[in-house]
């Protein structure tokens, strides 16, 4: 294939890609398929379970695409988990499950479906799918992982599992859960141990025995809080119960920033004229 000659005519006709594609933030090939609604359903919204990760937080949102832009119906964040007893490890697999459970219970309560669809109240690690009720269908949301690579065992699927166990209808299968292989298939016990944080507790105990200095360095905050490896599963079990008991968001008690405008107010013609007259009068009075 020959090289493209970037002539004047080429530049005049060049069409740039969307801004979020240029910055590598949005996969529009996937987005188009996630938000395109069946024409027979008219203006019925198509909801997405949007999951995003930062260095210190996990964000889960229920989003509907509108002509004016995406509308967030409900949201949950990992930095809310200390309210439910999870103070550390806010971005691990077990915390990701809690965030998914929280956003599911929150949106179902908002829609008035929380009592009808309770989900899987006990963590077993088994595949679970909500059964439709005769009166109202379950709340369906499609998983939106953004530009994350869908690798087996990724934390994004922990959020999805939490949302499904919380009562949402999210189409999925078991092939992306931890330890899944084509030969051995799906192991529910491995998934359960990850959801309850047991793998973290086992690693803490192993590290404490083999390398105490590294254990103190890596789990220093756990040591300061008095948390040991055998306490991790109980912490997450209590968090699941607390989330189901009260999933409502709490307003932040941080003081609002001062939004004073520092831009100088523009004077009117009469005010400017009066200022000039005042200055002239001051100068003349000094003479």
CSV table of C-alpha atoms in Angstrom, one decimal:
chain,number,residue,atom,x,y,z
A,1,UNK,CA,0.0,0.0,0.0
A,2,UNK,CA,1.4,3.4,-1.0
A,3,UNK,CA,2.1,6.2,1.4
A,4,UNK,CA,-0.7,8.8,1.9
A,5,UNK,CA,0.2,12.1,0.4
A,6,UNK,CA,-1.0,14.7,3.0
A,7,UNK,CA,-1.6,17.4,0.5
A,8,UNK,CA,-3.7,20.5,0.9
A,9,UNK,CA,-6.7,18.7,-0.5
A,10,UNK,CA,-6.2,15.9,2.0
A,11,UNK,CA,-6.0,18.3,4.9
A,12,UNK,CA,-9.1,20.2,3.8
A,13,UNK,CA,-11.2,17.0,3.8
A,14,UNK,CA,-9.8,15.4,6.9
A,15,UNK,CA,-12.4,14.6,9.5
A,16,UNK,CA,-11.1,14.3,13.1
A,17,UNK,CA,-12.5,11.6,15.4
A,18,UNK,CA,-14.7,12.3,18.4
A,19,UNK,CA,-12.9,14.1,21.2
A,20,UNK,CA,-13.2,11.1,23.7
A,21,UNK,CA,-11.9,8.8,20.9
A,22,UNK,CA,-8.9,11.0,20.3
A,23,UNK,CA,-8.1,11.0,24.0
A,24,UNK,CA,-8.6,7.2,24.2
A,25,UNK,CA,-11.4,7.4,26.8
A,26,UNK,CA,-14.5,6.0,24.9
A,27,UNK,CA,-14.8,2.9,22.8
A,28,UNK,CA,-17.5,4.1,20.4
A,29,UNK,CA,-17.7,0.7,18.7
A,30,UNK,CA,-18.8,-0.8,21.9
A,31,UNK,CA,-20.9,2.2,23.1
A,32,UNK,CA,-23.0,2.1,19.9
A,33,UNK,CA,-24.0,-1.5,20.6
A,34,UNK,CA,-24.7,-0.8,24.3
A,35,UNK,CA,-27.0,2.2,23.8
A,36,UNK,CA,-28.8,1.4,20.5
A,37,UNK,CA,-32.4,0.5,21.4
A,38,UNK,CA,-34.9,-1.6,19.5
A,39,UNK,CA,-37.1,0.8,17.4
A,40,UNK,CA,-40.2,-1.1,18.5
A,41,UNK,CA,-39.5,0.0,22.1
A,42,UNK,CA,-39.8,3.7,21.2
A,43,UNK,CA,-38.3,5.9,23.9
A,44,UNK,CA,-37.7,3.2,26.5
A,45,UNK,CA,-34.3,3.8,28.1
A,46,UNK,CA,-31.6,1.2,27.8
A,47,UNK,CA,-29.7,1.1,31.1
A,48,UNK,CA,-26.0,0.3,31.5
A,49,UNK,CA,-24.0,-0.7,34.6
A,50,UNK,CA,-21.0,1.5,34.1
A,51,UNK,CA,-17.9,0.4,36.1
A,52,UNK,CA,-14.7,2.4,36.3
A,53,UNK,CA,-11.6,2.1,38.5
A,54,UNK,CA,-9.2,4.8,39.7
A,55,UNK,CA,-6.1,4.3,41.9
A,56,UNK,CA,-8.0,4.7,45.1
A,57,UNK,CA,-11.7,4.3,44.2
A,58,UNK,CA,-14.2,2.1,42.4
A,59,UNK,CA,-17.1,3.8,40.6
A,60,UNK,CA,-20.3,2.0,39.7
A,61,UNK,CA,-23.2,3.8,38.0
A,62,UNK,CA,-26.6,2.9,36.5
A,63,UNK,CA,-26.7,5.1,33.4
A,64,UNK,CA,-29.2,5.8,30.6
A,65,UNK,CA,-28.3,7.4,27.3
A,66,UNK,CA,-30.3,10.5,26.4
A,67,UNK,CA,-30.1,12.9,23.5
A,68,UNK,CA,-28.8,15.6,25.8
A,69,UNK,CA,-26.2,13.2,27.3
A,70,UNK,CA,-25.9,10.3,29.7
A,71,UNK,CA,-28.1,10.4,32.7
A,72,UNK,CA,-26.9,8.8,36.0
A,73,UNK,CA,-29.8,7.1,37.7
A,74,UNK,CA,-27.9,5.8,40.7
A,75,UNK,CA,-24.2,5.6,41.7
A,76,UNK,CA,-22.0,3.9,44.4
A,77,UNK,CA,-18.4,4.4,45.3
A,78,UNK,CA,-15.8,2.4,47.2
A,79,UNK,CA,-15.1,5.4,49.4
A,80,UNK,CA,-18.5,4.9,50.9
A,81,UNK,CA,-17.6,1.4,52.2
A,82,UNK,CA,-16.1,2.7,55.5
A,83,UNK,CA,-19.7,3.4,56.5
A,84,UNK,CA,-20.3,-0.3,56.3
A,85,UNK,CA,-17.2,-1.4,58.2
A,86,UNK,CA,-14.7,-1.9,55.3
A,87,UNK,CA,-12.0,0.6,56.2
A,88,UNK,CA,-9.1,-0.8,54.2
A,89,UNK,CA,-8.5,-2.5,50.8
A,90,UNK,CA,-11.2,-0.4,49.1
A,91,UNK,CA,-10.1,-1.4,45.6
A,92,UNK,CA,-9.7,-5.1,45.9
A,93,UNK,CA,-11.9,-7.9,44.5
A,94,UNK,CA,-14.1,-8.2,47.7
A,95,UNK,CA,-14.6,-4.4,47.9
A,96,UNK,CA,-15.6,-4.3,44.2
A,97,UNK,CA,-18.3,-6.9,45.0
A,98,UNK,CA,-19.6,-4.7,47.8
A,99,UNK,CA,-19.8,-1.6,45.4
A,100,UNK,CA,-21.8,-3.7,42.9
A,101,UNK,CA,-24.1,-4.9,45.7
A,102,UNK,CA,-24.5,-1.3,46.9
A,103,UNK,CA,-25.4,0.2,43.6
A,104,UNK,CA,-27.9,-2.6,42.9
A,105,UNK,CA,-29.8,-2.2,46.2
A,106,UNK,CA,-29.7,1.6,45.8
A,107,UNK,CA,-31.2,1.6,42.3
A,108,UNK,CA,-33.8,-1.0,43.2
A,109,UNK,CA,-34.9,0.9,46.2
A,110,UNK,CA,-35.2,4.0,44.0
A,111,UNK,CA,-37.4,2.1,41.6
A,112,UNK,CA,-39.5,0.5,44.3
A,113,UNK,CA,-38.3,-3.0,43.4
A,114,UNK,CA,-36.0,-3.7,46.5
A,115,UNK,CA,-38.6,-5.9,48.3
A,116,UNK,CA,-39.6,-7.7,45.2
A,117,UNK,CA,-36.1,-8.6,44.0
A,118,UNK,CA,-33.9,-9.3,47.0
A,119,UNK,CA,-31.2,-11.2,45.0
A,120,UNK,CA,-28.9,-13.8,46.6
A,121,UNK,CA,-28.9,-12.9,50.2
A,122,UNK,CA,-26.2,-15.5,51.1
A,123,UNK,CA,-22.9,-15.5,49.3
A,124,UNK,CA,-22.3,-19.0,47.8
A,125,UNK,CA,-20.3,-18.1,44.7
A,126,UNK,CA,-22.8,-20.1,42.5
A,127,UNK,CA,-24.2,-18.7,39.3
A,128,UNK,CA,-27.4,-16.6,40.1
A,129,UNK,CA,-30.0,-15.0,37.9
A,130,UNK,CA,-33.1,-13.2,39.1
A,131,UNK,CA,-36.4,-14.8,38.3
A,132,UNK,CA,-39.0,-12.5,36.7
A,133,UNK,CA,-42.0,-11.7,38.8
A,134,UNK,CA,-45.5,-11.9,37.3
A,135,UNK,CA,-46.3,-8.2,37.9
A,136,UNK,CA,-42.9,-6.5,37.4
A,137,UNK,CA,-39.9,-7.5,35.5
A,138,UNK,CA,-36.4,-7.3,37.0
A,139,UNK,CA,-34.3,-4.2,36.4
A,140,UNK,CA,-32.0,-5.0,33.5
A,141,UNK,CA,-28.7,-3.3,33.0
A,142,UNK,CA,-25.9,-4.1,30.5
A,143,UNK,CA,-22.3,-4.2,31.8
A,144,UNK,CA,-20.2,-1.3,30.4
A,145,UNK,CA,-16.5,-2.0,31.2
A,146,UNK,CA,-15.2,1.0,29.1
A,147,UNK,CA,-11.7,0.4,27.7
A,148,UNK,CA,-10.8,-2.3,30.3
A,149,UNK,CA,-9.5,-5.6,28.8
A,150,UNK,CA,-12.0,-8.3,29.8
A,151,UNK,CA,-9.5,-10.8,31.3
A,152,UNK,CA,-10.6,-13.7,33.4
A,153,UNK,CA,-10.8,-12.8,37.1
A,154,UNK,CA,-10.9,-9.0,36.5
A,155,UNK,CA,-12.4,-6.9,39.3
A,156,UNK,CA,-14.9,-5.4,36.9
A,157,UNK,CA,-16.7,-8.7,37.0
A,158,UNK,CA,-16.7,-8.6,40.8
A,159,UNK,CA,-18.8,-5.5,40.6
A,160,UNK,CA,-21.1,-7.2,38.1
A,161,UNK,CA,-21.4,-10.3,40.4
A,162,UNK,CA,-22.3,-8.0,43.3
A,163,UNK,CA,-25.0,-6.2,41.2
A,164,UNK,CA,-26.5,-9.6,40.1
A,165,UNK,CA,-26.5,-10.9,43.7
A,166,UNK,CA,-28.1,-7.6,44.7
A,167,UNK,CA,-31.1,-8.2,42.4
A,168,UNK,CA,-30.2,-6.7,39.0
A,169,UNK,CA,-30.6,-8.5,35.8
A,170,UNK,CA,-27.2,-8.3,34.1
A,171,UNK,CA,-26.7,-10.8,31.2
A,172,UNK,CA,-23.5,-12.7,31.8
A,173,UNK,CA,-21.9,-16.2,32.1
A,174,UNK,CA,-19.3,-17.7,34.3
A,175,UNK,CA,-16.4,-17.6,31.9
A,176,UNK,CA,-14.8,-14.5,33.3
A,177,UNK,CA,-14.9,-15.3,37.0
A,178,UNK,CA,-11.7,-16.2,38.8
A,179,UNK,CA,-10.1,-19.6,38.2
A,180,UNK,CA,-12.3,-20.5,35.2
A,181,UNK,CA,-10.7,-22.8,32.6
A,182,UNK,CA,-12.0,-24.6,29.6
A,183,UNK,CA,-10.8,-27.9,31.0
A,184,UNK,CA,-12.0,-27.6,34.6
A,185,UNK,CA,-14.8,-25.1,34.1
A,186,UNK,CA,-16.2,-22.9,36.9
A,187,UNK,CA,-15.3,-23.3,40.6
A,188,UNK,CA,-17.9,-21.6,42.8
A,189,UNK,CA,-15.7,-22.0,45.9
A,190,UNK,CA,-12.8,-20.0,44.4
A,191,UNK,CA,-15.2,-17.2,43.5
A,192,UNK,CA,-16.7,-17.2,47.0
A,193,UNK,CA,-13.3,-17.0,48.6
A,194,UNK,CA,-12.5,-14.0,46.5
A,195,UNK,CA,-15.9,-12.3,47.3
A,196,UNK,CA,-15.3,-12.8,51.0
A,197,UNK,CA,-11.7,-11.6,50.9
A,198,UNK,CA,-10.4,-15.0,52.1
A,199,UNK,CA,-7.5,-15.0,49.6
A,200,UNK,CA,-6.3,-11.7,51.1
A,201,UNK,CA,-6.5,-13.2,54.6
A,202,UNK,CA,-4.6,-16.3,53.6
A,203,UNK,CA,-1.9,-14.1,52.0
A,204,UNK,CA,-1.6,-12.0,55.1
A,205,UNK,CA,-1.1,-15.1,57.3
A,206,UNK,CA,1.4,-16.6,54.8
A,207,UNK,CA,3.4,-13.3,54.7
A,208,UNK,CA,3.4,-12.9,58.5
A,209,UNK,CA,5.0,-16.4,58.8
A,210,UNK,CA,7.5,-16.2,56.0
A,211,UNK,CA,8.6,-12.5,55.9
A,212,UNK,CA,7.5,-10.4,58.9
A,213,UNK,CA,9.3,-7.2,57.7
A,214,UNK,CA,7.4,-7.3,54.4
A,215,UNK,CA,4.2,-8.1,56.2
A,216,UNK,CA,4.6,-5.0,58.3
A,217,UNK,CA,5.4,-2.9,55.3
A,218,UNK,CA,2.6,-4.2,53.1
A,219,UNK,CA,-0.2,-4.6,55.7
A,220,UNK,CA,0.9,-1.8,58.1
A,221,UNK,CA,-2.5,-0.1,58.0
A,222,UNK,CA,-4.2,-3.4,58.8
A,223,UNK,CA,-1.9,-3.9,61.8
A,224,UNK,CA,-2.6,-0.4,63.1
A,225,UNK,CA,-6.4,-1.1,62.9
A,226,UNK,CA,-5.9,-4.4,64.6
A,227,UNK,CA,-7.1,-6.5,61.6
A,228,UNK,CA,-5.7,-10.0,61.2
A,229,UNK,CA,-6.1,-12.4,58.3
A,230,UNK,CA,-8.8,-14.5,59.9
A,231,UNK,CA,-11.0,-11.3,60.5
A,232,UNK,CA,-11.3,-10.4,56.8
A,233,UNK,CA,-14.2,-12.7,55.9
A,234,UNK,CA,-16.3,-11.5,58.9
A,235,UNK,CA,-15.7,-7.9,58.0
A,236,UNK,CA,-17.1,-8.4,54.4
A,237,UNK,CA,-20.0,-10.5,55.6
A,238,UNK,CA,-21.1,-7.8,58.0
A,239,UNK,CA,-20.6,-5.2,55.2
A,240,UNK,CA,-23.0,-7.2,53.0
A,241,UNK,CA,-25.7,-7.2,55.7
A,242,UNK,CA,-25.2,-3.5,56.4
A,243,UNK,CA,-25.5,-2.6,52.7
A,244,UNK,CA,-28.8,-4.5,52.4
A,245,UNK,CA,-30.1,-2.9,55.6
A,246,UNK,CA,-29.5,0.6,54.5
A,247,UNK,CA,-28.2,1.3,51.0
A,248,UNK,CA,-29.2,5.0,51.0
A,249,UNK,CA,-26.5,7.6,50.1
A,250,UNK,CA,-25.4,10.1,52.8
A,251,UNK,CA,-24.7,13.7,52.0
A,252,UNK,CA,-21.1,14.8,52.6
A,253,UNK,CA,-20.5,16.9,55.7
A,254,UNK,CA,-17.6,18.7,54.1
A,255,UNK,CA,-17.9,22.5,54.1
A,256,UNK,CA,-19.0,24.0,50.8
A,257,UNK,CA,-16.3,26.1,49.1
A,258,UNK,CA,-16.6,29.8,49.0
A,259,UNK,CA,-17.9,30.7,45.6
A,260,UNK,CA,-17.3,34.4,45.9
A,261,UNK,CA,-16.7,36.1,42.6
A,262,UNK,CA,-13.4,38.0,42.5
A,263,UNK,CA,-14.0,39.6,39.1
A,264,UNK,CA,-14.3,43.3,39.4
A,265,UNK,CA,-17.7,44.7,38.6
A,266,UNK,CA,-17.8,46.8,35.4
A,267,UNK,CA,-18.7,50.4,36.1
A,268,UNK,CA,-21.4,52.2,34.2
A,269,UNK,CA,-20.8,55.3,32.1
A,270,UNK,CA,-22.2,57.6,34.8
A,271,UNK,CA,-20.1,55.9,37.5
A,272,UNK,CA,-16.9,56.3,35.5
A,273,UNK,CA,-17.8,60.0,34.8
A,274,UNK,CA,-18.4,60.6,38.5
A,275,UNK,CA,-15.1,59.0,39.4
A,276,UNK,CA,-13.2,61.3,36.9
A,277,UNK,CA,-15.0,64.3,38.3
A,278,UNK,CA,-14.0,63.2,41.9
A,279,UNK,CA,-10.4,62.8,41.0
A,280,UNK,CA,-10.3,66.2,39.3
A,281,UNK,CA,-11.8,67.8,42.3
A,282,UNK,CA,-9.2,66.1,44.6
A,283,UNK,CA,-6.3,67.3,42.5
A,284,UNK,CA,-7.7,70.9,42.4
A,285,UNK,CA,-8.2,70.9,46.1
A,286,UNK,CA,-4.5,70.0,46.7
A,287,UNK,CA,-3.4,73.0,44.6
